[in-house]
PDB file of C-alpha atoms and ligand atoms in Angstrom:
ATOM      1  CA  MET N   1     -38.696 -22.604-115.194  1.00 90.00           C
ATOM      2  CA  ARG N   2     -39.042 -26.340-115.433  1.00 95.00           C
ATOM      3  CA  ARG N   3     -40.603 -27.980-112.644  1.00 97.00           C
ATOM      4  CA  VAL N   4     -38.435 -31.687-112.074  1.00 97.00           C
ATOM      5  CA  ALA N   5     -38.913 -34.686-110.234  1.00 98.00           C
ATOM      6  CA  TRP N   6     -35.622 -36.118-109.383  1.00 98.00           C
ATOM      7  CA  GLY N   7     -35.737 -39.808-108.459  1.00 98.00           C
ATOM      8  CA  ILE N   8     -32.474 -40.822-106.855  1.00 98.00           C
ATOM      9  CA  THR N   9     -31.759 -44.470-106.424  1.00 98.00           C
ATOM     10  CA  GLY N  10     -28.814 -46.359-104.617  1.00 98.00           C
ATOM     11  CA  GLY N  11     -26.315 -46.345-107.539  1.00 96.00           C
ATOM     12  CA  GLY N  12     -22.710 -45.130-106.443  1.00 95.00           C
ATOM     13  CA  GLN N  13     -21.858 -44.937-110.209  1.00 95.00           C
ATOM     14  CA  TYR N  14     -22.002 -41.393-111.558  1.00 96.00           C
ATOM     15  CA  LEU N  15     -24.045 -40.237-108.025  1.00 97.00           C
ATOM     16  CA  ALA N  16     -21.416 -37.477-107.389  1.00 96.00           C
ATOM     17  CA  GLU N  17     -21.608 -36.474-110.952  1.00 97.00           C
ATOM     18  CA  SER N  18     -25.587 -36.418-110.930  1.00 98.00           C
ATOM     19  CA  VAL N  19     -25.751 -34.407-107.818  1.00 98.00           C
ATOM     20  CA  LYS N  20     -23.387 -31.763-109.509  1.00 98.00           C
ATOM     21  CA  ALA N  21     -25.385 -31.820-112.752  1.00 98.00           C
ATOM     22  CA  MET N  22     -28.692 -31.398-110.334  1.00 98.00           C
ATOM     23  CA  ARG N  23     -26.916 -28.134-108.707  1.00 97.00           C
ATOM     24  CA  GLU N  24     -27.006 -26.434-112.028  1.00 97.00           C
ATOM     25  CA  VAL N  25     -30.353 -27.546-112.646  1.00 97.00           C
ATOM     26  CA  ALA N  26     -31.716 -26.060-109.725  1.00 97.00           C
ATOM     27  CA  ALA N  27     -30.202 -22.885-110.314  1.00 96.00           C
ATOM     28  CA  ARG N  28     -32.800 -22.286-112.967  1.00 94.00           C
ATOM     29  CA  ASN N  29     -35.767 -25.051-112.282  1.00 96.00           C
ATOM     30  CA  ARG N  30     -37.649 -26.459-109.296  1.00 97.00           C
ATOM     31  CA  VAL N  31     -36.265 -29.843-108.539  1.00 98.00           C
ATOM     32  CA  CYS N  32     -38.192 -32.062-105.849  1.00 98.00           C
ATOM     33  CA  THR N  33     -36.169 -35.141-105.091  1.00 98.00           C
ATOM     34  CA  PHE N  34     -37.526 -38.646-104.391  1.00 98.00           C
ATOM     35  CA  VAL N  35     -35.284 -40.782-102.750  1.00 98.00           C
ATOM     36  CA  SER N  36     -34.924 -44.766-102.493  1.00 98.00           C
ATOM     37  CA  ARG N  37     -33.965 -46.430 -99.194  1.00 98.00           C
ATOM     38  CA  ALA N  38     -30.587 -47.850-100.882  1.00 98.00           C
ATOM     39  CA  GLY N  39     -30.315 -44.242-102.937  1.00 98.00           C
ATOM     40  CA  GLU N  40     -30.491 -42.661 -99.066  1.00 98.00           C
ATOM     41  CA  GLU N  41     -27.992 -44.845 -97.640  1.00 97.00           C
ATOM     42  CA  VAL N  42     -25.257 -44.571-100.702  1.00 97.00           C
ATOM     43  CA  LEU N  43     -25.897 -40.831-100.430  1.00 98.00           C
ATOM     44  CA  ARG N  44     -24.719 -40.771 -96.894  1.00 96.00           C
ATOM     45  CA  MET N  45     -21.642 -43.136 -97.607  1.00 95.00           C
ATOM     46  CA  TYR N  46     -20.355 -40.655-100.251  1.00 95.00           C
ATOM     47  CA  GLY N  47     -21.016 -37.320 -97.941  1.00 94.00           C
ATOM     48  CA  LEU N  48     -23.835 -36.267-100.185  1.00 96.00           C
ATOM     49  CA  LEU N  49     -27.004 -36.608 -98.158  1.00 95.00           C
ATOM     50  CA  ASP N  50     -26.791 -33.253 -96.727  1.00 94.00           C
ATOM     51  CA  VAL N  51     -25.823 -31.474-100.512  1.00 96.00           C
ATOM     52  CA  LEU N  52     -29.706 -32.312-101.386  1.00 98.00           C
ATOM     53  CA  GLN N  53     -30.818 -29.594 -99.380  1.00 97.00           C
ATOM     54  CA  GLU N  54     -28.881 -27.235-101.486  1.00 97.00           C
ATOM     55  CA  ILE N  55     -30.970 -29.000-104.358  1.00 98.00           C
ATOM     56  CA  SER N  56     -34.642 -29.151-103.292  1.00 98.00           C
ATOM     57  CA  ARG N  57     -34.425 -25.983-100.785  1.00 96.00           C
ATOM     58  CA  GLY N  58     -37.722 -26.648 -99.269  1.00 95.00           C
ATOM     59  CA  GLY N  59     -41.140 -25.246-100.404  1.00 94.00           C
ATOM     60  CA  TYR N  60     -44.367 -26.469-102.573  1.00 96.00           C
ATOM     61  CA  LEU N  61     -42.252 -28.827-105.353  1.00 97.00           C
ATOM     62  CA  GLU N  62     -39.035 -28.273-104.057  1.00 98.00           C
ATOM     63  CA  GLU N  63     -39.126 -30.939-101.316  1.00 98.00           C
ATOM     64  CA  ILE N  64     -37.052 -33.866-100.262  1.00 98.00           C
ATOM     65  CA  PHE N  65     -39.264 -37.338-100.395  1.00 98.00           C
ATOM     66  CA  LEU N  66     -36.952 -40.090 -98.686  1.00 98.00           C
ATOM     67  CA  GLU N  67     -38.764 -43.664 -99.319  1.00 98.00           C
ATOM     68  CA  SER N  68     -37.774 -44.268 -95.088  1.00 97.00           C
ATOM     69  CA  GLU N  69     -40.285 -41.983 -94.263  1.00 97.00           C
ATOM     70  CA  SER N  70     -43.117 -42.398 -97.361  1.00 95.00           C
ATOM     71  CA  GLY N  71     -45.061 -45.517 -96.130  1.00 94.00           C
ATOM     72  CA  ARG N  72     -45.520 -48.328 -98.548  1.00 94.00           C
ATOM     73  CA  SER N  73     -48.027 -46.064-100.292  1.00 94.00           C
ATOM     74  CA  PHE N  74     -45.565 -43.350-101.453  1.00 96.00           C
ATOM     75  CA  PRO N  75     -48.658 -40.431-101.530  1.00 95.00           C
ATOM     76  CA  MET N  76     -46.452 -37.750-102.650  1.00 96.00           C
ATOM     77  CA  THR N  77     -45.643 -39.533-106.175  1.00 97.00           C
ATOM     78  CA  GLY N  78     -49.108 -38.788-106.837  1.00 97.00           C
ATOM     79  CA  ARG N  79     -48.244 -35.192-107.771  1.00 97.00           C
ATOM     80  CA  LEU N  80     -47.080 -36.813-110.862  1.00 97.00           C
ATOM     81  CA  MET N  81     -50.475 -38.248-111.811  1.00 95.00           C
ATOM     82  CA  LEU N  82     -51.909 -34.793-111.053  1.00 96.00           C
ATOM     83  CA  GLY N  83     -49.183 -32.886-113.345  1.00 94.00           C
ATOM     84  CA  ARG N  84     -47.478 -31.284-111.408  1.00 96.00           C
ATOM     85  CA  PHE N  85     -44.274 -31.929-113.040  1.00 97.00           C
ATOM     86  CA  ASP N  86     -43.299 -31.452-116.403  1.00 96.00           C
ATOM     87  CA  MET N  87     -40.914 -34.689-115.998  1.00 96.00           C
ATOM     88  CA  LEU N  88     -39.418 -37.230-113.988  1.00 97.00           C
ATOM     89  CA  LEU N  89     -35.587 -38.055-113.831  1.00 98.00           C
ATOM     90  CA  ILE N  90     -33.840 -41.049-112.611  1.00 98.00           C
ATOM     91  CA  ALA N  91     -30.342 -40.189-112.172  1.00 98.00           C
ATOM     92  CA  PRO N  92     -28.504 -42.512-110.929  1.00 98.00           C
ATOM     93  CA  ALA N  93     -31.046 -45.556-111.878  1.00 98.00           C
ATOM     94  CA  THR N  94     -29.352 -48.841-110.497  1.00 98.00           C
ATOM     95  CA  SER N  95     -29.626 -51.860-112.192  1.00 98.00           C
ATOM     96  CA  ASN N  96     -32.289 -53.313-109.875  1.00 98.00           C
ATOM     97  CA  THR N  97     -34.761 -50.234-110.516  1.00 98.00           C
ATOM     98  CA  VAL N  98     -34.379 -50.234-114.399  1.00 98.00           C
ATOM     99  CA  ALA N  99     -35.677 -54.113-114.346  1.00 98.00           C
ATOM    100  CA  LYS N 100     -38.388 -53.250-111.613  1.00 98.00           C
ATOM    101  CA  ILE N 101     -39.753 -50.689-113.950  1.00 98.00           C
ATOM    102  CA  ALA N 102     -39.029 -52.850-117.701  1.00 98.00           C
ATOM    103  CA  CYS N 103     -41.061 -55.542-115.403  1.00 98.00           C
ATOM    104  CA  GLY N 104     -43.459 -53.120-114.394  1.00 97.00           C
ATOM    105  CA  ILE N 105     -43.115 -53.164-110.703  1.00 98.00           C
ATOM    106  CA  SER N 106     -43.421 -50.001-108.694  1.00 97.00           C
ATOM    107  CA  ASP N 107     -42.861 -50.968-105.051  1.00 98.00           C
ATOM    108  CA  THR N 108     -40.108 -48.104-104.254  1.00 98.00           C
ATOM    109  CA  ILE N 109     -40.714 -44.591-104.078  1.00 98.00           C
ATOM    110  CA  VAL N 110     -38.627 -44.242-107.301  1.00 98.00           C
ATOM    111  CA  THR N 111     -40.116 -47.124-109.425  1.00 98.00           C
ATOM    112  CA  ASN N 112     -43.729 -45.896-108.645  1.00 98.00           C
ATOM    113  CA  ALA N 113     -42.856 -42.345-109.571  1.00 98.00           C
ATOM    114  CA  ALA N 114     -41.874 -43.730-112.681  1.00 98.00           C
ATOM    115  CA  ALA N 115     -45.203 -46.001-113.210  1.00 98.00           C
ATOM    116  CA  LEU N 116     -47.328 -43.008-112.159  1.00 98.00           C
ATOM    117  CA  ALA N 117     -44.993 -40.839-115.070  1.00 97.00           C
ATOM    118  CA  GLU N 118     -45.849 -43.612-117.372  1.00 96.00           C
ATOM    119  CA  LYS N 119     -49.647 -43.815-116.797  1.00 96.00           C
ATOM    120  CA  ALA N 120     -50.334 -39.811-116.905  1.00 96.00           C
ATOM    121  CA  GLU N 121     -47.357 -39.599-119.774  1.00 95.00           C
ATOM    122  CA  VAL N 122     -45.249 -37.459-118.004  1.00 96.00           C
ATOM    123  CA  PRO N 123     -41.737 -37.721-119.935  1.00 96.00           C
ATOM    124  CA  VAL N 124     -38.702 -40.105-117.946  1.00 97.00           C
ATOM    125  CA  LEU N 125     -35.440 -39.581-118.553  1.00 97.00           C
ATOM    126  CA  VAL N 126     -33.106 -42.478-117.000  1.00 98.00           C
ATOM    127  CA  LEU N 127     -29.676 -42.338-116.542  1.00 98.00           C
ATOM    128  CA  PRO N 128     -28.613 -46.080-115.820  1.00 98.00           C
ATOM    129  CA  THR N 129     -25.538 -47.034-113.965  1.00 97.00           C
ATOM    130  CA  ASP N 130     -24.891 -49.995-116.181  1.00 95.00           C
ATOM    131  CA  LEU N 131     -25.110 -48.853-119.719  1.00 95.00           C
ATOM    132  CA  ARG N 132     -21.507 -48.399-119.934  1.00 92.00           C
ATOM    133  CA  GLU N 133     -18.192 -50.150-118.608  1.00 90.00           C
ATOM    134  CA  VAL N 134     -16.939 -47.804-116.339  1.00 86.00           C
ATOM    135  CA  VAL N 135     -14.620 -47.267-113.359  1.00 90.00           C
ATOM    136  CA  THR N 136     -16.322 -46.687-110.197  1.00 87.00           C
ATOM    137  CA  ARG N 137     -15.299 -45.244-106.941  1.00 88.00           C
ATOM    138  CA  ALA N 138     -16.346 -47.550-103.620  1.00 91.00           C
ATOM    139  CA  PRO N 139     -16.968 -45.779-100.163  1.00 93.00           C
ATOM    140  CA  TYR N 140     -14.419 -45.729 -97.804  1.00 94.00           C
ATOM    141  CA  ALA N 141     -12.966 -48.558 -96.279  1.00 94.00           C
ATOM    142  CA  VAL N 142      -9.670 -50.248 -94.266  1.00 96.00           C
ATOM    143  CA  ASN N 143      -7.360 -52.063 -96.513  1.00 95.00           C
ATOM    144  CA  ARG N 144      -6.773 -55.132 -94.241  1.00 94.00           C
ATOM    145  CA  GLU N 145      -3.205 -55.491 -95.836  1.00 94.00           C
ATOM    146  CA  VAL N 146      -2.094 -52.256 -94.976  1.00 96.00           C
ATOM    147  CA  CYS N 147      -3.914 -51.484 -91.549  1.00 96.00           C
ATOM    148  CA  ARG N 148      -1.133 -52.070 -88.283  1.00 95.00           C
ATOM    149  CA  GLY N 149      -3.897 -52.692 -85.922  1.00 95.00           C
ATOM    150  CA  CYS N 150      -2.430 -49.562 -84.221  1.00 96.00           C
ATOM    151  CA  GLU N 151      -3.204 -50.086 -80.312  1.00 94.00           C
ATOM    152  CA  ILE N 152      -4.670 -46.598 -80.774  1.00 95.00           C
ATOM    153  CA  CYS N 153      -5.845 -45.832 -83.807  1.00 96.00           C
ATOM    154  CA  PRO N 154      -6.424 -41.690 -84.654  1.00 97.00           C
ATOM    155  CA  PRO N 155      -9.108 -42.460 -87.660  1.00 97.00           C
ATOM    156  CA  GLN N 156     -11.452 -44.771 -84.816  1.00 97.00           C
ATOM    157  CA  THR N 157     -11.123 -42.195 -81.938  1.00 96.00           C
ATOM    158  CA  ALA N 158     -11.790 -39.191 -84.410  1.00 97.00           C
ATOM    159  CA  CYS N 159     -14.661 -40.507 -86.615  1.00 97.00           C
ATOM    160  CA  PRO N 160     -17.406 -38.200 -85.728  1.00 96.00           C
ATOM    161  CA  GLN N 161     -20.206 -41.075 -86.566  1.00 96.00           C
ATOM    162  CA  GLY N 162     -17.905 -43.840 -84.415  1.00 97.00           C
ATOM    163  CA  ALA N 163     -18.304 -45.728 -87.911  1.00 97.00           C
ATOM    164  CA  ILE N 164     -14.555 -47.429 -87.199  1.00 97.00           C
ATOM    165  CA  SER N 165     -14.304 -50.513 -84.979  1.00 96.00           C
ATOM    166  CA  GLY N 166     -12.080 -53.638 -84.190  1.00 94.00           C
ATOM    167  CA  ASP N 167      -9.321 -53.670 -81.779  1.00 90.00           C
ATOM    168  CA  ASP N 168      -6.749 -55.367 -83.973  1.00 93.00           C
ATOM    169  CA  ILE N 169      -7.451 -54.587 -87.736  1.00 96.00           C
ATOM    170  CA  ARG N 170     -10.004 -52.122 -88.067  1.00 96.00           C
ATOM    171  CA  SER N 171     -13.011 -52.236 -90.228  1.00 96.00           C
ATOM    172  CA  ILE N 172     -15.755 -49.399 -91.219  1.00 96.00           C
ATOM    173  CA  ASP N 173     -19.436 -49.460 -90.780  1.00 96.00           C
ATOM    174  CA  LEU N 174     -20.859 -48.175 -94.151  1.00 95.00           C
ATOM    175  CA  MET N 175     -24.253 -48.053 -92.349  1.00 95.00           C
ATOM    176  CA  LEU N 176     -22.596 -45.426 -89.913  1.00 96.00           C
ATOM    177  CA  CYS N 177     -20.211 -43.890 -92.284  1.00 95.00           C
ATOM    178  CA  ASP N 178     -21.212 -40.315 -93.795  1.00 94.00           C
ATOM    179  CA  GLY N 179     -18.312 -40.109 -96.162  1.00 93.00           C
ATOM    180  CA  CYS N 180     -17.099 -37.071 -94.571  1.00 94.00           C
ATOM    181  CA  GLY N 181     -13.439 -38.319 -95.277  1.00 94.00           C
ATOM    182  CA  THR N 182     -12.155 -37.252 -91.272  1.00 95.00           C
ATOM    183  CA  CYS N 183     -10.619 -40.471 -91.126  1.00 96.00           C
ATOM    184  CA  LEU N 184      -8.375 -40.579 -94.220  1.00 94.00           C
ATOM    185  CA  PRO N 185      -5.546 -38.237 -93.041  1.00 95.00           C
ATOM    186  CA  LEU N 186      -5.485 -39.754 -89.744  1.00 97.00           C
ATOM    187  CA  CYS N 187      -4.118 -43.187 -90.428  1.00 96.00           C
ATOM    188  CA  SER N 188      -0.382 -43.262 -90.396  1.00 95.00           C
ATOM    189  CA  SER N 189       0.027 -46.488 -92.885  1.00 94.00           C
ATOM    190  CA  GLY N 190      -2.605 -45.086 -95.238  1.00 95.00           C
ATOM    191  CA  ALA N 191      -5.039 -48.035 -95.243  1.00 96.00           C
ATOM    192  CA  ILE N 192      -8.123 -46.304 -95.441  1.00 96.00           C
ATOM    193  CA  ASP N 193      -8.848 -45.425 -98.721  1.00 91.00           C
ATOM    194  CA  ALA N 194     -11.812 -45.227-101.859  1.00 88.00           C
ATOM    195  CA  VAL N 195     -10.779 -48.146-104.340  1.00 85.00           C
ATOM    196  CA  ARG N 196     -11.645 -47.726-107.575  1.00 89.00           C
ATOM    197  CA  MET N 197     -12.962 -50.794-109.278  1.00 87.00           C
ATOM    198  CA  ASN N 198     -14.217 -52.057-113.015  1.00 90.00           C
ATOM    199  CA  VAL N 199     -17.592 -52.673-113.178  1.00 87.00           C
ATOM    200  CA  ARG N 200     -18.291 -54.988-116.611  1.00 90.00           C
ATOM    201  CA  ARG N 201     -21.992 -54.634-118.386  1.00 93.00           C
ATOM    202  CA  ARG N 202     -24.263 -57.360-117.910  1.00 95.00           C
ATOM    203  CA  CYS N 203     -26.333 -58.685-121.161  1.00 97.00           C
ATOM    204  CA  ILE N 204     -29.527 -58.309-118.444  1.00 97.00           C
ATOM    205  CA  ASP N 205     -29.056 -54.798-117.646  1.00 97.00           C
ATOM    206  CA  LEU N 206     -28.706 -53.780-121.495  1.00 97.00           C
ATOM    207  CA  ARG N 207     -31.506 -55.670-122.162  1.00 98.00           C
ATOM    208  CA  ASN N 208     -33.990 -54.302-119.620  1.00 98.00           C
ATOM    209  CA  ILE N 209     -32.181 -50.473-120.718  1.00 98.00           C
ATOM    210  CA  GLU N 210     -33.183 -51.193-124.281  1.00 98.00           C
ATOM    211  CA  ILE N 211     -37.137 -52.247-122.642  1.00 98.00           C
ATOM    212  CA  LEU N 212     -37.269 -48.829-121.371  1.00 98.00           C
ATOM    213  CA  ARG N 213     -35.961 -47.046-124.184  1.00 97.00           C
ATOM    214  CA  GLU N 214     -38.943 -48.789-126.090  1.00 97.00           C
ATOM    215  CA  ARG N 215     -41.405 -47.913-123.668  1.00 96.00           C
ATOM    216  CA  GLY N 216     -40.406 -44.285-124.580  1.00 96.00           C
ATOM    217  CA  TYR N 217     -38.338 -43.587-121.678  1.00 97.00           C
ATOM    218  CA  VAL N 218     -35.186 -41.232-122.503  1.00 96.00           C
ATOM    219  CA  ILE N 219     -31.912 -43.030-121.991  1.00 97.00           C
ATOM    220  CA  LEU N 220     -28.930 -40.398-120.882  1.00 97.00           C
ATOM    221  CA  GLU N 221     -25.722 -42.200-121.260  1.00 96.00           C
ATOM    222  CA  SER N 222     -23.574 -39.743-119.014  1.00 96.00           C
ATOM    223  CA  PRO N 223     -24.592 -37.033-116.257  1.00 97.00           C
ATOM    224  CA  GLU N 224     -23.113 -34.246-118.040  1.00 96.00           C
ATOM    225  CA  GLU N 225     -26.240 -34.798-120.420  1.00 96.00           C
ATOM    226  CA  ILE N 226     -28.465 -33.901-117.935  1.00 97.00           C
ATOM    227  CA  PRO N 227     -28.924 -30.290-117.596  1.00 96.00           C
ATOM    228  CA  GLU N 228     -29.287 -30.072-121.548  1.00 95.00           C
ATOM    229  CA  ALA N 229     -31.967 -33.319-120.778  1.00 95.00           C
ATOM    230  CA  VAL N 230     -34.181 -31.292-118.477  1.00 95.00           C
ATOM    231  CA  GLU N 231     -33.960 -28.000-119.961  1.00 91.00           C
ATOM    232  CA  GLY N 232     -33.356 -28.526-123.401  1.00 82.00           C
ATOM    233  CA  GLU N 233     -36.235 -30.198-126.200  1.00 62.00           C
ATOM    234  CA  VAL N 234     -34.602 -33.793-125.750  1.00 57.00           C
ATOM    235  CA  PHE N 235     -37.581 -35.723-124.227  1.00 54.00           C
ATOM    236  CA  LYS N 236     -40.002 -34.063-126.797  1.00 53.00           C
ATOM    237  CA  ARG N 237     -38.064 -35.519-129.623  1.00 48.00           C
ATOM    238  CA  ASN N 238     -38.803 -38.698-128.020  1.00 51.00           C
ATOM    239  CA  ASN N 239     -42.353 -40.839-128.520  1.00 49.00           C
ATOM    240  CA  MET N 240     -42.742 -40.957-124.901  1.00 52.00           C
ATOM    241  CA  HIS N 241     -44.624 -44.148-123.782  1.00 52.00           C
ATOM    242  CA  GLY N 242     -46.209 -44.303-127.581  1.00 46.00           C
ATOM    243  CA  SER N 243     -44.716 -47.504-128.746  1.00 40.00           C
ATOM    244  CA  GLU N 244     -46.898 -50.091-126.946  1.00 39.00           C
TER     245      GLU N 244
HETATM  246  C1  LIG R 301     -21.676 -47.844-102.009  1.00 94.11           C
HETATM  247  C2  LIG R 301     -22.768 -48.956-103.229  1.00 94.11           C
HETATM  248  C3  LIG R 301     -22.911 -48.352-104.150  1.00 94.11           C
HETATM  249  C4  LIG R 301     -23.579 -49.067-105.283  1.00 94.11           C
HETATM  250  N1  LIG R 301     -23.838 -48.752-106.597  1.00 94.11           N
HETATM  251  C5  LIG R 301     -24.518 -49.221-107.180  1.00 94.11           C
HETATM  252  C6  LIG R 301     -24.599 -48.795-108.942  1.00 94.11           C
HETATM  253  O1  LIG R 301     -23.694 -48.012-109.167  1.00 94.11           O
HETATM  254  N2  LIG R 301     -25.459 -49.930-109.736  1.00 94.11           N
HETATM  255  C7  LIG R 301     -26.171 -50.352-109.056  1.00 94.11           C
HETATM  256  O2  LIG R 301     -26.835 -50.975-109.905  1.00 94.11           O
HETATM  257  N3  LIG R 301     -26.277 -50.995-107.992  1.00 94.11           N
HETATM  258  C8  LIG R 301     -25.302 -50.406-106.691  1.00 94.11           C
HETATM  259  N4  LIG R 301     -25.493 -50.989-105.377  1.00 94.11           N
HETATM  260  C9  LIG R 301     -26.480 -51.715-105.074  1.00 94.11           C
HETATM  261  C10 LIG R 301     -27.517 -51.124-105.006  1.00 94.11           C
HETATM  262  O3  LIG R 301     -27.680 -49.921-103.810  1.00 94.11           O
HETATM  263  C11 LIG R 301     -29.265 -51.647-104.159  1.00 94.11           C
HETATM  264  O4  LIG R 301     -28.774 -52.938-105.719  1.00 94.11           O
HETATM  265  C12 LIG R 301     -29.756 -51.257-103.883  1.00 94.11           C
HETATM  266  O5  LIG R 301     -31.208 -52.588-103.677  1.00 94.11           O
HETATM  267  C13 LIG R 301     -30.881 -50.723-104.918  1.00 94.11           C
HETATM  268  O6  LIG R 301     -31.928 -50.483-104.945  1.00 94.11           O
HETATM  269  P1  LIG R 301     -33.204 -49.086-105.160  1.00 94.11           P
HETATM  270  O7  LIG R 301     -33.211 -49.823-106.731  1.00 94.11           O
HETATM  271  O8  LIG R 301     -34.572 -48.921-104.824  1.00 94.11           O
HETATM  272  O9  LIG R 301     -32.630 -47.913-105.054  1.00 94.11           O
HETATM  273  C14 LIG R 301     -24.348 -50.084-104.636  1.00 94.11           C
HETATM  274  C15 LIG R 301     -24.819 -50.310-103.223  1.00 94.11           C
HETATM  275  C16 LIG R 301     -23.727 -49.873-102.366  1.00 94.11           C
HETATM  276  C17 LIG R 301     -23.423 -50.249-101.096  1.00 94.11           C
END
C-alpha cells in the first residue's frame, strides 16, 4: 500500500479522468488530497468536488486539504518533508502550476507541495494539461444564439444553486454552478450545453514541462497512466531530482 499525496489544480482537461483513475488508486492505497483554489472552483464546476470524499475518506493521510482553508503557509504540505508520503502526484497540472514549479515558485498548496517534495527527494509525478493538443469539455453554459429568453425559464427556476440569471437571454454564473446538470433537460430549446474546445499547445508550456522532466519529475502523458505510475515502478526508474 502506497501513501499518495495528490495535488489537484484548476485544469478542466483530464480532471474527470484523473478523478476516475484516483478512485482506482484509492481502492488499494492511501490518498491524501491537496486542492488549489482554482482546483476547488473547477472541480465544483464539473460536479466533481464531492466525489473527492470517496477517494480521500478521512482519517490520517486520507484527508482533503483545500488551499482556501490552508492559510498562506500550507502547514500540511510539511508532511512531504517528514517522509509521510511515498510520492506526490499532481493531476491535472495546469500550465500555471507547471510554470511556477519550473521557476521555483511555491505560493499555492500544490506548488508548495512540489517544492517540499523536491527538497525532500520525494518522487513527483505530473500530468500536465498542456502536453498534447486536445479537445476539452467546457463547463455548462448558455448558448446565447439558441436561448429564446423565455418569460419563465425552467432551468433558471430549477437550478438548485441559483446559478442561472437574466430576464431575457440567460447566463450561468460558474462560480455558483456545481455542474449537477439539472438544467440540461429542462431547456426546451436545448440552449444549455457543455461545448467542446480545441486547445492548442504553447511552446512555453512544452519548455516548462521539459524543465520539470530534467529536474527528475515523472511526466505522465495521459490519466490512464496514473494507476500504473503510482503502483508500479515507473518513478523508481527515473533519476528523481538528480540532474541539477
Ligand atoms: C472551467 C475551467 C477549466 C480550466 N482548464 C484549464 C486547463 O485545462 N489547463 C490550464 O492550464 N488552465 C485551465 N484553467 C485555468 C486555471 O484554472 C487558472 O490558470 C488558474 O489560475 C490555475 O491555478 P492553479 O494552477 O493554482 O490551480 C481552467 C479554468 C476554468 C474556469
